[in-house]
Amino acid sequence: MLSIMKFSVFQILVFLLFSSFLYCQAVVRHTFIVQDTEYTKLCSTKTILTVNGQFPGPTLYVNKGETIIVDVYNKAHYNITIHWHGVKQPRYPWSDGPEFITQCPIRPGQKFSQKVIFSTEEGTLWWHAHSDWSRATVHGAIVVYPKNKNYPFPKPHADVPIVFGEWWKRDIVEVYNEFLHSGTDPNISDAYTINGHPGDLYPCSKSDTFKLMVNYGKTYLLRLVNAAVGDILFFAIKNHQLTVVGTDGSYTKPLKVDYITISPGQTIDVLLEANQPLDHYYMAARVYSSADGVEYDNTTTTAILQYNGKYAPSSPSPLPYLPYYNDTSASVNFTGRLKSLADENHPINVPLNVSTNLFFTVSVNTLPCIEGNACEGPNGTRLSASVNNISFVSPSIDILKAYYLNISDVYSNKFPSKPPLFFDFTADSFPSYLETPKQATKVKVLEYNTTVELVFQGTNLLAGTDHPMHLHGYSFYVVGWGFGNYDKEKDPLKYNLVDPPLQNTIAVPKNGWAAIRFKAINPGVWFMHCHLERHFSWGMEMAFIIKNGEGPKGKMLPPPPDMPPC
Ligand SMILES: *[C@@H]1O[C@H](CO)[C@@H](O)[C@H](O)[C@H]1NC(C)=O
Ligand SMILES: *[C@@H]1O[C@H](CO)[C@@H](O)[C@H](O)[C@H]1NC(C)=O
Ligand SMILES: *[C@@H]1O[C@H](CO)[C@@H](O)[C@H](O)[C@H]1NC(C)=O
Ligand SMILES: *[C@@H]1O[C@H](CO)[C@@H](O)[C@H](O)[C@H]1NC(C)=O
Ligand SMILES: *[C@@H]1O[C@H](CO)[C@@H](O)[C@H](O)[C@H]1NC(C)=O
Ligand SMILES: *[C@@H]1O[C@H](CO)[C@@H](O)[C@H](O)[C@H]1NC(C)=O
Ligand SMILES: *[C@@H]1O[C@H](CO)[C@@H](O)[C@H](O)[C@H]1NC(C)=O
Ligand SMILES: *[C@@H]1O[C@H](CO)[C@@H](O)[C@H](O)[C@H]1NC(C)=O
Ligand SMILES: *[C@@H]1O[C@H](CO)[C@@H](O)[C@H](O)[C@H]1NC(C)=O
Ligand SMILES: *[C@@H]1O[C@H](CO)[C@@H](O)[C@H](O)[C@H]1NC(C)=O
Ligand SMILES: [Cu+2]
């Protein structure tokens, strides 16, 4: 009797162990319900698109190398797609998300189960809508934990996503439609937000402020995500230095700073030591805007870092120092100091032997007026934007499907490796004939396993400004950057090939250039675009097709059965 009892207890233990093992192996599923939700901010109420009713949307927590499934239900009144920003999705572009690049939109009432495949990413990424400007409110953080929570720094006391957003009092669809119709810049936003809260410097926002409670003596990992629609931001915390430890899902050498610069699309992980006298301290963010003559939202969003304990907080609380709105040297001073951690546990693999050199100009342009449209751009034109003088025209079925099924007339595969004309790209003025781009849907086709160096050259056509360029399906090493025209003899001599940062978004500095390298080992269709939404809407984007390589490991996986129909 006793022995039977023992045996059954043992059996139960085995069963429990086995089932928990099975549970761990099961693919984790998440539900995203895209819906219309009423929100009140800055004294006015409006309906916004959200995921699960939240702004920002839910944070996804995953372990390095995991695959998850997100069931996206569109219960709203707009078409939507969801992109997993910075997730490489090896050989599986099908759930990458950009509308008419890798899928057609999920229509109201439809569902799409998106498989999200994590591989080498570790740190912070994010997800967002990738159709028109709905990503203004449809976005959230992704936290990728290291194996066994084994960080290359002492384990932080807590993990805090800090998501920056941008808020218009008006409906974002109205702002977007009016912008498209006008042919000129969009209306500037009314506020920036930190985790959905504008903070107490705005009217009616005293109680709409994000608060981070901390214990003296502890260290916190802040996972910063810039989800703003069109603005690079400076961020700082009063009296606290920040130690940068990662960007775009990859570790960096620890870098102590007083402020950070963060581009739309970029993530930055910082350690915050709660080592100051017990008090309330402001965190603040405001725009870095480098384009001359372009209006910007000059407001400041704040949150409060509040120490636990009994004390009377000082009042008023001073704001932290932030660089001036147009301080380009402050911006690049931060961005240019990022370096990969590159230690023995986090080795890097910078491609040294380049086989394909690409040189892409990124420009703001004008198009002649078309009847029936407003033409409020300079001299009665419509603003536009381009890569290598080609302003991207969105196709009406997705490029991935056209490629996979060999459907012709959807895109041309003749995207040029260099611009049609070489001139002084960063001159003060230009003959007006240079201003008008071509309009086309062109992709650059690369053989599998090519080693690519891509130099982005910013131009001063219309108004030079920073362009945060984002590549899907890859992370790339940022091996160099500078101001003025890229010099192909001298500039490569100054490249960092030892510990360049591994990123998925790089802000090409105003009237300058940035050089990136990657190895084309992820077959599929991968979008590349400026992450300032107005430039994106004007056509500052293109796509790569990376062909299949040898063997099954070099080939794209087949599509899932539930791809949204066109
Ligand atoms: C844009 O700004 C103008 C001028 O301030 C205003 O009249 C218009 O209503 C705004 N449009 C939207 C969609 O917010
Ligand atoms: C922001 O711009 C407004 C309108 O142009 C101006 O009145 C205000 O002084 C500016 N505020 C700051 C902090 O620069
Ligand atoms: C920044 O703006 C200020 C004030 O408008 C101006 O005086 C200054 O020249 C600008 N700096 C740069 C680098 O453009
Ligand atoms: C960048 O910032 C560091 C630290 O504040 C400072 O020492 C350095 O002079 C700055 N460099 C430039 C080029 O502004
Ligand atoms: C670089 O590539 C060239 C051409 O593909 C090849 O001949 C050479 O051996 C390579 N060098 C290294 C160091 O891999
Ligand atoms: C607008 O036209 C004027 C006069 O023809 C010209 O000098 C100026 O460069 C033009 N501006 C733009 C942005 O094309
Ligand atoms: C793709 O289509 C073109 C023309 O429609 C045809 O010539 C070609 O053989 C097709 N390729 C494949 C791989 O089916
Ligand atoms: C872009 O292409 C158009 C059309 O061919 C041409 O008129 C224009 O000069 C080109 N601009 C640049 C900057 O290459
Ligand atoms: C990729 O290229 C490298 C050389 O750069 C070569 O050693 C390797 O075998 C290639 N892999 C495939 C799958 O083609
Ligand atoms: C939604 O997407 C479908 C399919 O691509 C398209 O036909 C329809 O026009 C889109 N609706 C809107 C409102 O954009
Ligand atoms: Cu841009």
XYZ file of C-alpha atoms and ligand atoms in Angstrom:
707
model
C 0.000 0.000 0.000
C 2.684 2.407 1.077
C 4.843 1.590 -1.922
C 1.908 2.091 -4.298
C 1.264 5.467 -2.705
C 4.890 6.437 -3.160
C 4.795 5.316 -6.720
C 1.735 7.376 -7.546
C 3.248 10.461 -5.924
C 6.313 9.870 -8.055
C 4.078 9.465 -11.120
C 2.334 12.708 -10.336
C 5.686 14.456 -10.012
C 6.830 13.049 -13.333
C 3.567 14.087 -14.893
C 3.884 17.625 -13.506
C 7.468 17.937 -14.669
C 6.627 16.606 -18.093
C 3.578 18.809 -18.551
C 5.467 21.924 -17.477
C 8.144 20.971 -20.005
C 5.442 20.634 -22.671
C 4.007 23.946 -21.569
C 7.393 25.622 -21.968
C 7.736 24.173 -25.441
C 4.307 25.323 -26.603
C 4.292 28.396 -28.818
C 3.025 31.362 -26.841
C 0.014 33.070 -28.433
C -1.042 36.653 -27.895
C -4.271 38.328 -28.910
C -4.221 41.798 -30.450
C -7.644 43.345 -30.929
C -7.389 46.453 -33.065
C -10.323 48.633 -32.071
C -11.684 52.155 -31.836
C -11.196 53.508 -28.327
C -12.182 56.843 -26.780
C -9.382 58.790 -25.132
C -9.372 62.167 -23.415
C -6.158 64.165 -23.449
C -5.377 67.864 -23.294
C -9.035 68.550 -22.423
C -10.418 66.978 -25.581
C -11.885 63.600 -26.311
C -11.397 61.695 -29.522
C -11.553 58.175 -30.867
C -8.241 56.539 -31.611
C -7.200 53.169 -32.942
C -5.698 50.997 -30.228
C -4.656 47.433 -29.611
C -6.668 45.911 -26.746
C -7.921 49.378 -25.804
C -4.455 50.503 -24.659
C -2.313 53.481 -25.663
C 0.515 52.644 -25.952
C -0.436 49.053 -26.698
C 0.575 45.978 -24.695
C 4.266 45.192 -24.154
C 5.289 41.800 -25.510
C 7.767 39.909 -23.322
C 9.739 37.166 -25.062
C 12.917 35.178 -24.565
C 15.786 35.359 -26.996
C 15.295 33.030 -29.936
C 11.623 32.348 -29.206
C 8.847 32.204 -31.794
C 5.445 33.579 -30.830
C 2.124 33.911 -32.602
C 0.083 37.077 -32.408
C -3.545 36.707 -33.474
C -4.417 40.121 -34.873
C -8.171 40.785 -35.062
C -9.222 43.947 -36.853
C -12.375 45.113 -35.079
C -11.906 48.726 -36.154
C -13.131 50.617 -39.209
C -9.794 50.964 -40.985
C -7.442 48.666 -42.816
C -4.475 47.793 -40.658
C -1.193 45.882 -40.732
C 1.207 45.213 -37.848
C 5.004 45.244 -38.133
C 7.479 43.799 -35.595
C 10.131 46.458 -35.774
C 13.655 45.066 -35.573
C 12.577 41.407 -35.526
C 14.498 39.799 -38.372
C 11.939 37.035 -39.077
C 14.541 34.749 -40.663
C 13.338 33.448 -44.058
C 9.786 34.475 -43.142
C 8.871 37.902 -44.507
C 5.194 36.861 -44.576
C 4.342 38.365 -41.211
C 6.676 41.367 -41.380
C 3.738 43.701 -41.910
C 4.374 46.670 -44.236
C 1.270 47.280 -46.304
C 1.614 46.394 -50.006
C 5.224 45.323 -49.455
C 4.796 41.962 -47.715
C 1.025 41.742 -47.328
C -2.273 43.323 -48.151
C -4.079 45.022 -45.284
C -6.126 43.183 -42.680
C -9.565 44.557 -43.478
C -12.196 45.392 -40.883
C -13.633 42.132 -39.545
C -10.645 40.048 -40.647
C -7.979 38.229 -38.645
C -4.345 37.438 -39.402
C -2.255 35.115 -37.188
C 1.256 36.512 -37.363
C 4.198 34.298 -36.533
C 6.959 36.428 -35.036
C 10.341 34.715 -35.167
C 13.023 36.039 -32.840
C 16.612 34.952 -33.428
C 19.667 36.984 -32.390
C 17.820 40.056 -31.043
C 18.309 40.749 -27.327
C 17.122 43.902 -25.576
C 14.283 46.136 -26.693
C 12.327 46.273 -29.939
C 8.791 47.375 -30.638
C 5.761 46.719 -32.811
C 3.611 49.191 -34.712
C 0.982 49.542 -37.406
C 2.456 49.840 -40.906
C -0.342 51.381 -42.958
C -0.984 55.146 -43.374
C -0.385 56.938 -40.032
C -2.248 54.570 -37.744
C 1.016 53.752 -35.989
C 0.530 57.076 -34.151
C -1.533 55.163 -31.593
C -1.079 51.520 -32.627
C 2.298 50.617 -31.150
C 3.961 49.026 -28.141
C 7.281 47.790 -26.776
C 8.842 44.341 -27.184
C 11.163 43.171 -24.426
C 13.543 40.365 -25.428
C 15.110 38.777 -22.368
C 18.544 37.190 -22.566
C 18.834 33.432 -21.982
C 18.524 32.818 -18.195
C 18.177 36.587 -17.665
C 21.922 36.720 -18.108
C 22.604 40.397 -18.801
C 26.091 41.725 -19.535
C 25.599 44.038 -16.535
C 24.306 43.476 -12.972
C 20.699 42.338 -13.088
C 18.532 45.465 -12.819
C 16.017 45.778 -10.000
C 13.216 46.357 -12.513
C 12.508 46.762 -16.190
C 10.567 49.795 -17.377
C 9.466 50.416 -20.969
C 9.411 54.164 -21.720
C 7.530 54.710 -24.977
C 7.557 58.180 -26.537
C 4.528 59.116 -28.607
C 3.099 62.103 -30.419
C -0.461 63.365 -29.996
C -2.750 65.467 -32.169
C -5.965 66.838 -30.718
C -7.568 66.118 -34.080
C -8.209 62.672 -35.512
C -4.931 61.392 -37.005
C -6.805 60.247 -40.134
C -7.957 63.836 -40.696
C -4.451 65.155 -40.149
C -3.111 62.569 -42.602
C -5.753 63.160 -45.276
C -5.398 66.912 -45.038
C -1.613 66.519 -45.308
C -1.901 64.340 -48.423
C -4.358 66.733 -50.030
C -2.394 69.902 -49.277
C 0.880 68.890 -50.913
C 2.814 70.446 -48.062
C 3.963 69.676 -44.513
C 1.451 68.171 -42.095
C 0.062 70.108 -39.153
C 2.413 69.841 -36.217
C 1.345 67.746 -33.240
C -0.114 69.208 -30.046
C 1.911 67.144 -27.596
C 4.488 64.445 -27.069
C 3.763 61.668 -24.625
C 5.688 59.341 -22.300
C 3.893 56.005 -21.952
C 0.752 57.713 -23.240
C 0.902 60.689 -20.844
C 1.823 64.233 -21.950
C 2.877 65.346 -18.467
C 2.084 68.402 -16.427
C 3.487 71.159 -18.653
C 0.430 70.905 -20.935
C -2.981 72.353 -20.204
C -5.271 69.942 -18.287
C -2.539 67.356 -17.928
C -1.581 67.674 -14.283
C -2.914 64.225 -13.502
C -2.018 62.836 -16.946
C 1.627 62.278 -16.035
C 3.618 59.059 -16.001
C 5.286 58.360 -12.655
C 8.176 56.006 -12.098
C 8.529 55.029 -8.421
C 12.061 54.026 -7.444
C 13.876 52.830 -4.335
C 17.055 54.625 -3.368
C 20.111 52.480 -4.125
C 18.515 50.364 -6.850
C 19.286 50.272 -10.572
C 16.518 50.313 -13.192
C 16.652 49.298 -16.836
C 14.718 51.851 -18.884
C 13.761 50.573 -22.310
C 13.283 53.697 -24.414
C 11.276 53.440 -27.631
C 10.673 56.388 -29.950
C 7.220 55.753 -31.409
C 6.654 59.425 -32.345
C 5.223 59.855 -35.838
C 7.798 62.236 -37.190
C 10.257 63.548 -34.651
C 13.695 62.768 -33.326
C 13.749 63.485 -29.580
C 16.208 64.515 -26.896
C 15.570 62.951 -23.475
C 17.108 63.448 -20.038
C 16.380 62.982 -16.328
C 17.144 65.799 -13.899
C 20.247 65.110 -11.774
C 20.649 61.563 -13.098
C 23.203 60.342 -15.564
C 22.089 57.499 -17.789
C 24.266 54.568 -18.804
C 23.432 53.415 -22.324
C 23.770 49.618 -22.580
C 21.913 48.752 -25.773
C 20.188 49.950 -28.908
C 17.847 48.282 -31.415
C 17.973 44.894 -29.702
C 21.763 44.665 -29.408
C 24.170 45.518 -26.575
C 26.469 48.515 -26.612
C 29.554 49.374 -24.608
C 28.325 51.161 -21.489
C 28.187 54.881 -22.221
C 27.474 57.430 -19.487
C 25.535 60.429 -20.767
C 23.501 63.390 -19.544
C 20.977 63.176 -22.400
C 20.156 60.856 -25.269
C 18.986 61.416 -28.861
C 16.467 58.876 -30.123
C 15.069 58.594 -33.676
C 11.623 57.342 -34.566
C 12.124 53.618 -34.984
C 15.064 53.412 -32.633
C 15.187 51.860 -29.179
C 17.773 52.655 -26.506
C 18.315 50.732 -23.268
C 19.703 52.745 -20.371
C 20.526 51.942 -16.757
C 19.295 54.451 -14.222
C 20.860 54.388 -10.778
C 18.545 55.803 -8.133
C 21.407 57.452 -6.279
C 20.191 61.006 -5.646
C 18.577 62.555 -2.560
C 14.968 61.424 -2.055
C 12.833 63.743 -4.145
C 10.729 64.028 -7.282
C 12.762 64.579 -10.470
C 11.526 65.467 -13.920
C 12.235 63.295 -16.931
C 11.688 65.294 -20.100
C 11.754 64.920 -23.870
C 11.439 67.406 -26.678
C 12.122 67.522 -30.367
C 15.390 67.765 -32.250
C 14.360 69.396 -35.544
C 17.065 70.307 -38.048
C 15.184 71.355 -41.209
C 15.383 75.131 -41.717
C 12.018 76.786 -42.063
C 10.009 73.678 -41.196
C 7.611 74.230 -38.310
C 7.918 71.878 -35.349
C 6.071 71.036 -32.161
C 8.224 72.817 -29.585
C 6.437 71.431 -26.527
C 8.089 69.339 -23.811
C 6.686 66.111 -22.434
C 7.536 65.199 -18.862
C 7.249 62.305 -16.462
C 8.237 62.063 -12.811
C 10.927 59.953 -11.243
C 9.758 59.637 -7.669
C 11.794 58.129 -4.830
C 9.877 56.022 -2.313
C 10.059 57.363 1.244
C 8.743 60.058 3.512
C 9.924 63.523 2.536
C 8.619 66.821 1.241
C 9.453 67.039 -2.476
C 11.120 70.264 -3.574
C 8.855 72.627 -5.430
C 9.000 73.728 -8.145
C 10.900 70.858 -9.635
C 13.448 72.060 -12.232
C 13.582 70.547 -15.730
C 16.673 68.636 -16.877
C 18.974 70.224 -19.446
C 18.042 69.310 -23.019
C 19.981 70.498 -26.091
C 18.401 73.252 -28.192
C 15.834 72.242 -30.852
C 18.218 72.501 -33.803
C 21.430 71.360 -32.088
C 22.764 68.940 -34.692
C 26.154 68.600 -33.016
C 24.476 67.579 -29.753
C 22.451 65.025 -31.672
C 25.355 63.386 -33.483
C 27.574 63.677 -30.456
C 25.297 61.187 -28.753
C 24.527 58.957 -31.742
C 28.129 58.894 -32.969
C 29.469 57.558 -29.664
C 27.488 54.296 -29.692
C 29.669 51.199 -30.009
C 28.865 47.494 -29.944
C 29.642 45.718 -26.703
C 31.756 43.249 -28.717
C 33.010 41.161 -25.783
C 33.722 37.428 -25.789
C 30.143 36.517 -24.881
C 28.737 38.962 -27.432
C 31.048 38.630 -30.398
C 30.401 40.662 -33.498
C 30.892 39.852 -37.106
C 31.464 43.004 -39.128
C 31.600 42.174 -42.841
C 35.079 43.104 -44.046
C 34.973 41.965 -47.643
C 32.287 43.976 -49.399
C 30.948 42.484 -52.620
C 28.188 44.987 -53.415
C 28.560 48.728 -52.979
C 25.384 50.764 -52.926
C 25.157 54.540 -52.735
C 21.694 55.942 -52.017
C 20.837 59.638 -51.916
C 17.901 60.574 -49.692
C 16.165 63.802 -50.685
C 13.104 65.914 -50.192
C 11.690 66.952 -53.581
C 8.827 68.695 -55.316
C 6.388 67.460 -57.917
C 4.502 69.651 -60.346
C 0.952 70.517 -59.440
C -1.731 68.070 -60.556
C -5.186 69.439 -61.146
C -7.680 68.604 -58.446
C -5.041 68.619 -55.703
C -4.018 71.484 -53.491
C -0.444 72.523 -54.263
C 0.769 74.299 -51.168
C 4.430 73.291 -51.580
C 7.061 75.863 -52.609
C 6.089 77.814 -55.759
C 2.785 75.977 -56.130
C 4.309 72.485 -56.169
C 3.642 69.373 -54.120
C 6.294 68.100 -51.725
C 7.733 64.689 -52.413
C 10.761 62.636 -51.350
C 13.017 60.033 -52.900
C 15.838 57.531 -52.664
C 18.236 57.788 -55.614
C 15.809 60.260 -57.172
C 13.005 57.673 -57.243
C 9.910 58.523 -55.282
C 8.373 55.192 -54.316
C 4.872 54.473 -55.570
C 2.998 51.929 -53.489
C 1.678 49.025 -55.589
C -1.870 47.714 -55.159
C -0.887 44.124 -54.415
C 2.070 43.337 -52.237
C 5.533 42.941 -53.737
C 6.160 39.738 -51.770
C 3.172 38.007 -53.326
C 4.104 39.288 -56.774
C 7.643 37.978 -56.299
C 6.564 34.621 -54.877
C 3.910 33.977 -57.509
C 5.837 35.586 -60.356
C 3.164 38.149 -61.091
C 4.510 40.718 -63.536
C 3.845 44.465 -63.743
C 3.738 45.003 -59.978
C 7.288 46.294 -59.579
C 10.472 46.749 -61.561
C 13.652 45.087 -60.310
C 15.856 47.887 -61.642
C 16.355 50.024 -58.549
C 19.685 51.752 -59.268
C 22.806 51.122 -57.156
C 23.693 54.810 -57.361
C 21.929 58.090 -58.058
C 21.504 59.162 -61.705
C 23.509 62.345 -61.170
C 26.431 63.217 -58.953
C 26.525 66.848 -57.886
C 27.380 68.758 -54.720
C 24.619 67.071 -52.695
C 24.994 69.371 -49.714
C 25.305 72.710 -51.535
C 23.368 75.745 -50.321
C 21.277 76.000 -53.492
C 20.493 73.976 -56.592
C 19.149 74.492 -60.092
C 15.428 73.752 -59.834
C 15.531 70.936 -62.433
C 17.211 68.719 -59.845
C 14.213 68.984 -57.556
C 11.772 66.752 -59.416
C 12.135 62.993 -58.865
C 10.876 60.096 -60.938
C 7.935 58.167 -59.532
C 8.161 54.374 -59.686
C 7.899 51.074 -57.830
C 11.402 49.650 -58.019
C 13.239 47.074 -55.933
C 16.921 46.238 -55.630
C 17.581 42.539 -56.142
C 20.529 41.049 -54.275
C 21.991 37.571 -54.570
C 21.887 35.512 -51.390
C 25.022 35.891 -49.243
C 26.172 39.156 -50.861
C 28.111 41.405 -48.525
C 26.590 44.825 -48.847
C 27.934 48.246 -48.017
C 25.283 50.916 -48.335
C 26.158 54.589 -48.032
C 23.227 56.920 -47.427
C 23.891 60.431 -48.643
C 21.603 63.140 -47.337
C 21.030 66.001 -49.759
C 20.139 69.630 -49.153
C 17.501 69.679 -51.898
C 14.594 71.785 -50.562
C 15.757 71.510 -46.963
C 18.407 69.199 -45.622
C 17.428 67.333 -42.473
C 18.180 64.121 -40.594
C 16.621 60.944 -42.030
C 16.238 57.955 -39.707
C 16.533 55.139 -42.258
C 15.126 51.771 -41.194
C 15.754 48.396 -42.846
C 13.386 45.467 -42.301
C 14.628 41.887 -41.936
C 18.171 42.851 -40.953
C 20.342 44.581 -38.427
C 23.332 46.397 -39.882
C 26.633 47.682 -38.602
C 26.945 51.455 -38.765
C 30.607 51.629 -39.786
C 30.865 55.363 -40.421
C 29.120 58.694 -40.719
C 30.031 62.296 -41.385
C 28.926 65.673 -42.660
C 29.055 66.905 -46.243
C 29.512 64.726 -49.314
C 30.786 61.199 -48.810
C 34.353 60.808 -50.043
C 34.889 57.260 -51.256
C 38.667 57.515 -50.981
C 39.080 59.174 -47.601
C 35.995 58.303 -45.556
C 36.413 54.493 -45.523
C 39.812 54.979 -43.881
C 37.991 56.293 -40.815
C 35.463 53.452 -40.560
C 34.978 51.662 -37.277
C 35.321 47.989 -38.230
C 36.165 46.928 -34.681
C 33.058 47.647 -32.610
C 30.489 49.527 -34.728
C 26.946 49.561 -33.310
C 24.454 47.012 -34.670
C 21.220 48.851 -35.466
C 18.092 48.633 -37.570
C 17.515 52.404 -37.807
C 20.217 55.009 -38.416
C 19.637 58.741 -38.487
C 21.589 59.992 -41.498
C 22.765 63.391 -40.216
C 21.558 66.622 -41.813
C 23.629 67.277 -44.950
C 25.763 64.276 -44.157
C 26.118 60.562 -44.770
C 26.092 57.229 -42.950
C 27.629 53.926 -44.084
C 26.165 50.565 -43.092
C 27.169 46.962 -43.769
C 25.213 43.733 -43.717
C 25.346 40.257 -45.202
C 22.316 39.368 -47.323
C 21.479 36.056 -45.645
C 17.786 36.599 -45.012
C 15.925 35.784 -48.234
C 12.677 37.615 -48.909
C 11.266 41.047 -49.616
C 12.469 43.623 -47.107
C 11.376 47.218 -46.943
C 13.685 50.146 -46.310
C 12.364 53.603 -45.492
C 12.746 56.860 -43.676
C 10.963 56.567 -40.332
C 9.762 60.181 -40.392
C 6.218 59.521 -41.463
C 5.872 62.584 -43.706
C 8.980 61.616 -45.707
C 7.703 58.064 -45.897
C 4.344 59.277 -47.212
C 6.192 61.360 -49.820
C 8.081 58.327 -51.143
C 11.409 58.098 -49.274
C 11.540 54.315 -49.405
C 12.437 51.282 -51.522
C 12.524 47.515 -51.061
C 15.180 44.839 -51.352
C 14.584 41.376 -52.719
C 17.151 38.956 -51.366
C 17.115 35.869 -53.561
C 17.074 32.344 -52.197
C 20.416 30.683 -51.527
C 21.492 27.062 -51.802
C 19.915 24.408 -49.572
C 16.779 24.571 -47.423
C 18.409 26.931 -44.888
C 18.901 29.482 -47.642
C 15.313 29.484 -48.867
C 12.263 31.506 -47.969
C 9.614 29.547 -46.069
C 6.178 29.137 -47.671
C 3.363 31.568 -46.822
C 0.839 30.839 -44.067
C -2.663 29.887 -45.234
C -4.321 33.011 -43.835
C -2.459 35.826 -45.655
C -4.945 38.720 -45.932
C -6.318 38.799 -49.481
C -5.858 41.874 -51.644
C -4.324 72.320 -39.311
O -3.975 73.614 -38.851
C -4.826 74.631 -39.333
C -4.250 75.961 -38.896
O -3.915 75.930 -37.533
C -6.246 74.407 -38.829
O -7.115 75.381 -39.357
C -6.705 73.014 -39.291
O -7.969 72.734 -38.758
C -5.730 71.960 -38.852
N -6.140 70.683 -39.420
C -6.168 69.550 -38.726
C -6.629 68.332 -39.444
O -5.847 69.494 -37.555
C 7.007 77.570 -29.122
O 6.439 78.190 -30.261
C 5.453 79.141 -29.936
C 4.762 79.581 -31.203
O 5.671 79.767 -32.238
C 6.129 80.303 -29.195
O 5.193 81.274 -28.852
C 6.773 79.741 -27.939
O 7.509 80.744 -27.289
C 7.703 78.598 -28.256
N 8.095 77.959 -27.023
C 9.314 77.566 -26.782
C 9.555 76.893 -25.476
O 10.222 77.692 -27.597
C 19.287 77.296 -34.299
O 18.249 78.210 -34.156
C 18.701 79.466 -33.661
C 17.481 80.311 -33.323
O 16.516 80.218 -34.314
C 19.608 80.096 -34.699
O 20.087 81.330 -34.245
C 20.795 79.148 -34.937
O 21.591 79.624 -35.982
C 20.320 77.754 -35.299
N 21.434 76.850 -35.274
C 21.679 76.006 -36.259
C 22.824 75.088 -36.054
O 20.996 75.953 -37.258
C 30.488 65.378 -27.010
O 30.147 65.299 -25.659
C 31.233 65.026 -24.800
C 30.690 64.776 -23.415
O 29.764 65.738 -23.048
C 32.167 66.199 -24.845
O 33.275 65.955 -24.045
C 32.632 66.386 -26.286
O 33.380 67.542 -26.399
C 31.457 66.503 -27.227
N 31.941 66.438 -28.573
C 31.496 67.226 -29.513
C 32.094 67.014 -30.858
O 30.670 68.075 -29.312
C 37.228 38.872 -50.666
O 36.417 38.576 -51.792
C 37.154 38.298 -52.955
C 36.190 38.175 -54.125
O 34.996 37.544 -53.739
C 37.963 37.028 -52.719
O 38.741 36.754 -53.856
C 38.875 37.242 -51.505
O 39.543 36.033 -51.197
C 38.070 37.669 -50.291
N 38.965 38.026 -49.195
C 38.731 37.656 -47.943
C 39.694 38.165 -46.925
O 37.782 36.957 -47.619
C 10.643 79.284 -56.520
O 10.755 80.149 -57.619
C 11.750 81.142 -57.473
C 11.640 82.085 -58.649
O 11.384 81.398 -59.833
C 13.110 80.459 -57.416
O 14.101 81.412 -57.233
C 13.114 79.505 -56.242
O 14.321 78.771 -56.236
C 11.957 78.538 -56.337
N 11.913 77.759 -55.142
C 11.814 76.452 -55.173
C 11.815 75.743 -53.856
O 11.737 75.816 -56.192
C 8.008 34.319 -64.478
O 7.222 34.921 -65.487
C 7.926 35.246 -66.669
C 7.040 36.018 -67.614
O 5.718 36.053 -67.188
C 8.462 33.970 -67.282
O 9.207 34.306 -68.427
C 9.347 33.276 -66.286
O 9.781 32.061 -66.795
C 8.608 33.029 -64.981
N 9.544 32.538 -64.009
C 9.244 31.586 -63.145
C 10.323 31.211 -62.178
O 8.158 31.063 -63.121
C 15.656 63.145 -61.151
O 15.102 62.647 -62.341
C 14.423 63.626 -63.087
C 13.750 62.932 -64.256
O 14.675 62.227 -64.998
C 15.413 64.680 -63.513
O 14.737 65.701 -64.208
C 16.063 65.281 -62.280
O 17.047 66.206 -62.628
C 16.698 64.194 -61.450
N 17.176 64.780 -60.209
C 18.253 64.315 -59.588
C 18.633 64.984 -58.297
O 18.925 63.393 -60.004
C 28.591 32.806 -48.044
O 29.792 33.474 -48.382
C 30.905 33.054 -47.622
C 32.092 33.904 -48.036
O 31.790 35.252 -47.857
C 31.159 31.596 -47.859
O 32.213 31.177 -47.050
C 29.903 30.807 -47.527
O 30.080 29.463 -47.874
C 28.703 31.336 -48.271
N 27.532 30.661 -47.803
C 26.552 30.280 -48.598
C 25.436 29.545 -47.948
O 26.537 30.527 -49.790
C -8.578 48.264 -47.604
O -7.833 47.299 -48.299
C -8.501 46.762 -49.411
C -7.674 45.608 -49.943
O -6.395 45.982 -50.291
C -8.753 47.867 -50.423
O -9.428 47.358 -51.535
C -9.575 48.960 -49.768
O -9.706 50.042 -50.639
C -8.892 49.435 -48.504
N -9.765 50.344 -47.798
C -9.369 51.549 -47.406
C -10.376 52.357 -46.668
O -8.258 51.975 -47.652
Cu 13.414 61.408 -43.826
